[in-house]
Short mmCIF file of N, CA and C in Angstrom, two decimals:
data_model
loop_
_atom_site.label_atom_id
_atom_site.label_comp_id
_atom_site.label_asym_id
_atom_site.label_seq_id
_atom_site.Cartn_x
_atom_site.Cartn_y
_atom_site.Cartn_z
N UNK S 11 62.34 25.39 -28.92
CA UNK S 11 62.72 25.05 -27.56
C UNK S 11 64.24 25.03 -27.41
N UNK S 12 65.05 24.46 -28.22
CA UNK S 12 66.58 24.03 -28.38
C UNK S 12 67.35 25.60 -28.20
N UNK S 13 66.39 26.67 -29.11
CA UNK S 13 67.02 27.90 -29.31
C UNK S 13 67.20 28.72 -28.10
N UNK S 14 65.57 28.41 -27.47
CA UNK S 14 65.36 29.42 -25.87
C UNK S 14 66.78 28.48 -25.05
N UNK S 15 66.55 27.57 -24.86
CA UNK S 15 67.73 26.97 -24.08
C UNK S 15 69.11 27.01 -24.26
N UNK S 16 69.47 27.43 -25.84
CA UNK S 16 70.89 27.69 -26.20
C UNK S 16 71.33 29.22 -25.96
N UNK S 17 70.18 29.90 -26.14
CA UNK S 17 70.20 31.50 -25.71
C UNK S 17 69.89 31.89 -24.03
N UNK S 18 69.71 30.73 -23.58
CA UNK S 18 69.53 30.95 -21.99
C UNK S 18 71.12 30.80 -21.42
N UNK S 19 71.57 29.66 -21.85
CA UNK S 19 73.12 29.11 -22.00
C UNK S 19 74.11 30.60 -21.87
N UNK S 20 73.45 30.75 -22.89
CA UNK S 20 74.56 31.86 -23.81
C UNK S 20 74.58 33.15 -23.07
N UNK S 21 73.59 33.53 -22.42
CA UNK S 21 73.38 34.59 -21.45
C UNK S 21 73.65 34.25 -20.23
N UNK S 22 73.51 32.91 -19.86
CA UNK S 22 74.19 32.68 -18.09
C UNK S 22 75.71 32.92 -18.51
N UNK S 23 76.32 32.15 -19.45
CA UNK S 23 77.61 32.50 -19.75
C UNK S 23 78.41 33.58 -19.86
N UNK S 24 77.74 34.56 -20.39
CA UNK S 24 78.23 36.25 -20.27
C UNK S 24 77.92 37.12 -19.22
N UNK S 25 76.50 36.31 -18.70
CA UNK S 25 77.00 36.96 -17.23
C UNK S 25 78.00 36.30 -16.39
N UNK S 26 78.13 34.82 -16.40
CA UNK S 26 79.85 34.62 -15.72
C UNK S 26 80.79 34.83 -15.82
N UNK S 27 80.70 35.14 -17.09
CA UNK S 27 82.09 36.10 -17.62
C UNK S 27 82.67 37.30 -17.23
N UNK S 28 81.25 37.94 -16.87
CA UNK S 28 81.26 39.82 -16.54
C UNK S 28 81.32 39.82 -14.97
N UNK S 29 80.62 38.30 -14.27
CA UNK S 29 80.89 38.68 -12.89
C UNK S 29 82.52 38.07 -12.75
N UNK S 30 82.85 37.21 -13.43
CA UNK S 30 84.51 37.03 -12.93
C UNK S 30 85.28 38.08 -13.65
N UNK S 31 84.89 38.66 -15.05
CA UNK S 31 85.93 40.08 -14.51
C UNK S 31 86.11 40.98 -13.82
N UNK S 32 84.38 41.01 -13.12
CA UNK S 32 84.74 42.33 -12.43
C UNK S 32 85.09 41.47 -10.98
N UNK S 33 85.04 40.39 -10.61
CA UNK S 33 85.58 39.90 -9.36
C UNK S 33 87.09 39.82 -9.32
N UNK S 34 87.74 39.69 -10.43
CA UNK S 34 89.38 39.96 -10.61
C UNK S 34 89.87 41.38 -10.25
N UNK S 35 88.85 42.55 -10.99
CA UNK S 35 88.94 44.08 -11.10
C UNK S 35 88.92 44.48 -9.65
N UNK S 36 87.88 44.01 -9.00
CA UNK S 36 88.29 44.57 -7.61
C UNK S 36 89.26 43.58 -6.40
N UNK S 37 89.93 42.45 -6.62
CA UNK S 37 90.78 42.06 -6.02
C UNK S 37 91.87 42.69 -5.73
N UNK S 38 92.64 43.08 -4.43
CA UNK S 38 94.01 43.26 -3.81
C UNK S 38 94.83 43.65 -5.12
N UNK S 39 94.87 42.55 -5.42
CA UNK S 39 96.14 41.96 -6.17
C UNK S 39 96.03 43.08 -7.56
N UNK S 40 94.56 42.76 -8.21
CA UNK S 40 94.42 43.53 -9.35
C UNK S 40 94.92 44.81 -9.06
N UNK S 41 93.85 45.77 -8.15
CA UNK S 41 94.12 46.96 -7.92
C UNK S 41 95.34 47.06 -7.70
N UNK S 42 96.29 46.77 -6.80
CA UNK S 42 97.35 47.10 -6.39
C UNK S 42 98.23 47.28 -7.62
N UNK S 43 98.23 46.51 -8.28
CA UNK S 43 99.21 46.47 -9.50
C UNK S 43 99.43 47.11 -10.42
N UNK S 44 97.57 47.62 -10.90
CA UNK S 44 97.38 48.59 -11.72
C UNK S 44 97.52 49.91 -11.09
N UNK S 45 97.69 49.91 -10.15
CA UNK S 45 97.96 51.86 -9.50
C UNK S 45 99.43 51.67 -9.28
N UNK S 46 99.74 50.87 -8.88
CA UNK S 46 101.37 51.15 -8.85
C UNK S 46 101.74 51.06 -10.82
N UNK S 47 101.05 50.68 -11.61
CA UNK S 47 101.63 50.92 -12.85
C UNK S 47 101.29 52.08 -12.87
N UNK S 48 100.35 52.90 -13.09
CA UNK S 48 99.70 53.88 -13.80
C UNK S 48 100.61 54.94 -12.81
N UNK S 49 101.07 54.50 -11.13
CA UNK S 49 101.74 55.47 -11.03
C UNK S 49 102.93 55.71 -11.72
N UNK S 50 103.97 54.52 -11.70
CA UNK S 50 105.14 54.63 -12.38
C UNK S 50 105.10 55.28 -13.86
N UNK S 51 103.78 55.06 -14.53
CA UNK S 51 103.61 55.50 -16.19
C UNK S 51 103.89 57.17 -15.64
N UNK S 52 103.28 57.63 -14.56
CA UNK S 52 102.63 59.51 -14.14
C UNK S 52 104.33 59.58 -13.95
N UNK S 53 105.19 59.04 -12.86
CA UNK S 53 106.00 59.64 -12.60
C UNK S 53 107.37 59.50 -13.71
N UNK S 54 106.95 58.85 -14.32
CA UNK S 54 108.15 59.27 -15.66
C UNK S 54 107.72 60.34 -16.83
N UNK S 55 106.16 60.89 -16.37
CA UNK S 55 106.14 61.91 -17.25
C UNK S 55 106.20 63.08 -16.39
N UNK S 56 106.66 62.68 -15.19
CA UNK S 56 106.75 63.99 -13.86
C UNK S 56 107.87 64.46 -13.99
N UNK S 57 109.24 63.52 -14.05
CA UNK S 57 110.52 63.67 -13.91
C UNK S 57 111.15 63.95 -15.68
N UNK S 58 110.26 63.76 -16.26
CA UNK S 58 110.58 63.68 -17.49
C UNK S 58 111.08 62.64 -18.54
N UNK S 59 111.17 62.59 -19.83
CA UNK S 59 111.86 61.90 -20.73
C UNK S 59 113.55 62.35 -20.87
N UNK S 60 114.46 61.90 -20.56
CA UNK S 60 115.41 62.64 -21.17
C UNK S 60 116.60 61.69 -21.40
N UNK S 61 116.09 60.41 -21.34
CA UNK S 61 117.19 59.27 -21.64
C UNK S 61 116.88 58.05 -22.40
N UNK S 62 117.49 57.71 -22.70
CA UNK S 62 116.98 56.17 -23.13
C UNK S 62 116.59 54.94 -21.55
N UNK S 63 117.18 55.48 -20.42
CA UNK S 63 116.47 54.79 -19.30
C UNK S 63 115.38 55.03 -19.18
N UNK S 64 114.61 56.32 -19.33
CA UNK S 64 113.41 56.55 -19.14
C UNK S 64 112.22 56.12 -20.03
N UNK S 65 112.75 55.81 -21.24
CA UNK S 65 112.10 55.18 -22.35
C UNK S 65 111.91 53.65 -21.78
N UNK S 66 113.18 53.15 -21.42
CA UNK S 66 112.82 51.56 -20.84
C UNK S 66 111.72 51.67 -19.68
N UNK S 67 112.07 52.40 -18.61
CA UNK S 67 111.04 52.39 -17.83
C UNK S 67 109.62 53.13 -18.00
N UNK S 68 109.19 54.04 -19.12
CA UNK S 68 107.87 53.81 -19.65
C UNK S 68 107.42 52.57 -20.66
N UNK S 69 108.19 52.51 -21.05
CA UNK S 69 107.70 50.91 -21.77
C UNK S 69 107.66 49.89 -20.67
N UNK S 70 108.65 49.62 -19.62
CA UNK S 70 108.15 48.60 -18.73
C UNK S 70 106.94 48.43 -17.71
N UNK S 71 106.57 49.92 -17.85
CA UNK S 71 105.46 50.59 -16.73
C UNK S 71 104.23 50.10 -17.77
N UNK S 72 104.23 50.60 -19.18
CA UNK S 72 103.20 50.11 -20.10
C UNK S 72 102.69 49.13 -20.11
N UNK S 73 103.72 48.15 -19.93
CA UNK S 73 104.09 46.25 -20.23
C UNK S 73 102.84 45.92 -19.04
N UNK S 74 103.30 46.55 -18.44
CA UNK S 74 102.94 45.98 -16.56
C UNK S 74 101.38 46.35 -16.70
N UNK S 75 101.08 47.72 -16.96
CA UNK S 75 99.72 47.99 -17.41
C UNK S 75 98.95 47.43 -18.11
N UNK S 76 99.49 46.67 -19.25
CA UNK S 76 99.22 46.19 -20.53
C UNK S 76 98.52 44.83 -20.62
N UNK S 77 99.45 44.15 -19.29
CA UNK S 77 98.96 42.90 -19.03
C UNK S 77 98.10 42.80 -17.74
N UNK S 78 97.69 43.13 -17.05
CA UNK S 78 97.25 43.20 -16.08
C UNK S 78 95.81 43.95 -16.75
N UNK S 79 95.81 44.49 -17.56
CA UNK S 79 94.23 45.04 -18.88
C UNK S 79 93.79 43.31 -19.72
N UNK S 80 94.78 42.91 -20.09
CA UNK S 80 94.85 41.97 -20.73
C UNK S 80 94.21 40.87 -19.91
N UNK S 81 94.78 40.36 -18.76
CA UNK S 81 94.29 39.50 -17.64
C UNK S 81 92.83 39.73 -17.37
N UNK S 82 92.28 40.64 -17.70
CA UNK S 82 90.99 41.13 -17.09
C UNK S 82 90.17 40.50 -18.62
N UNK S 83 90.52 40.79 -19.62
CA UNK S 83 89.83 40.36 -20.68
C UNK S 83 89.89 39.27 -21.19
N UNK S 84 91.08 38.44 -20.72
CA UNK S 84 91.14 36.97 -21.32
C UNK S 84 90.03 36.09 -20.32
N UNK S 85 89.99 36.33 -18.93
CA UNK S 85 89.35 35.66 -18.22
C UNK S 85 88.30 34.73 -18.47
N UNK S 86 88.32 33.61 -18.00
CA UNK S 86 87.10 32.50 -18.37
C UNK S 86 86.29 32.42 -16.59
N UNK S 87 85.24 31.87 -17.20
CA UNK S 87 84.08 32.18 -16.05
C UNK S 87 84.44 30.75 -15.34
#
């Protein structure tokens, strides 16, 4: 009995988990952030590499991507 109820637990829990990531994933805020990264990542491989500025700003475009992936997976229900 203890087990069905700890495995009932354990499955409401991962589904609260999976509905608050994907309720973060489609928020404003999420989306917006991640397309303006992924654009900035496209347009420094549009205009090219050819400086050490452009290196900072694909690594800062990464950063921005990086955490905003991250935010989605740390989430608690």
């Amino acid at each position: 009995m203890r087990n069905m109820l700890m495995n009932e637990l354990e499955a409401n829990s991962e589904t609260s988990l999976r509905s608050a990531r994907l309720e973060k994933m489609v928020s404003v805020e999420w989306v917006g952030q991640t397309v303006a990264s992924l654009c900035w990542i496209c347009s420094v491989f549009a205009y090219g590499i050819s400086s050490t500025g452009d290196w900072l700003q694909l690594c800062a475009a990464s950063a921005w991507l990086l955490a905003n992936v991250s935010s989605i997976l740390s989430s608690k229900p």
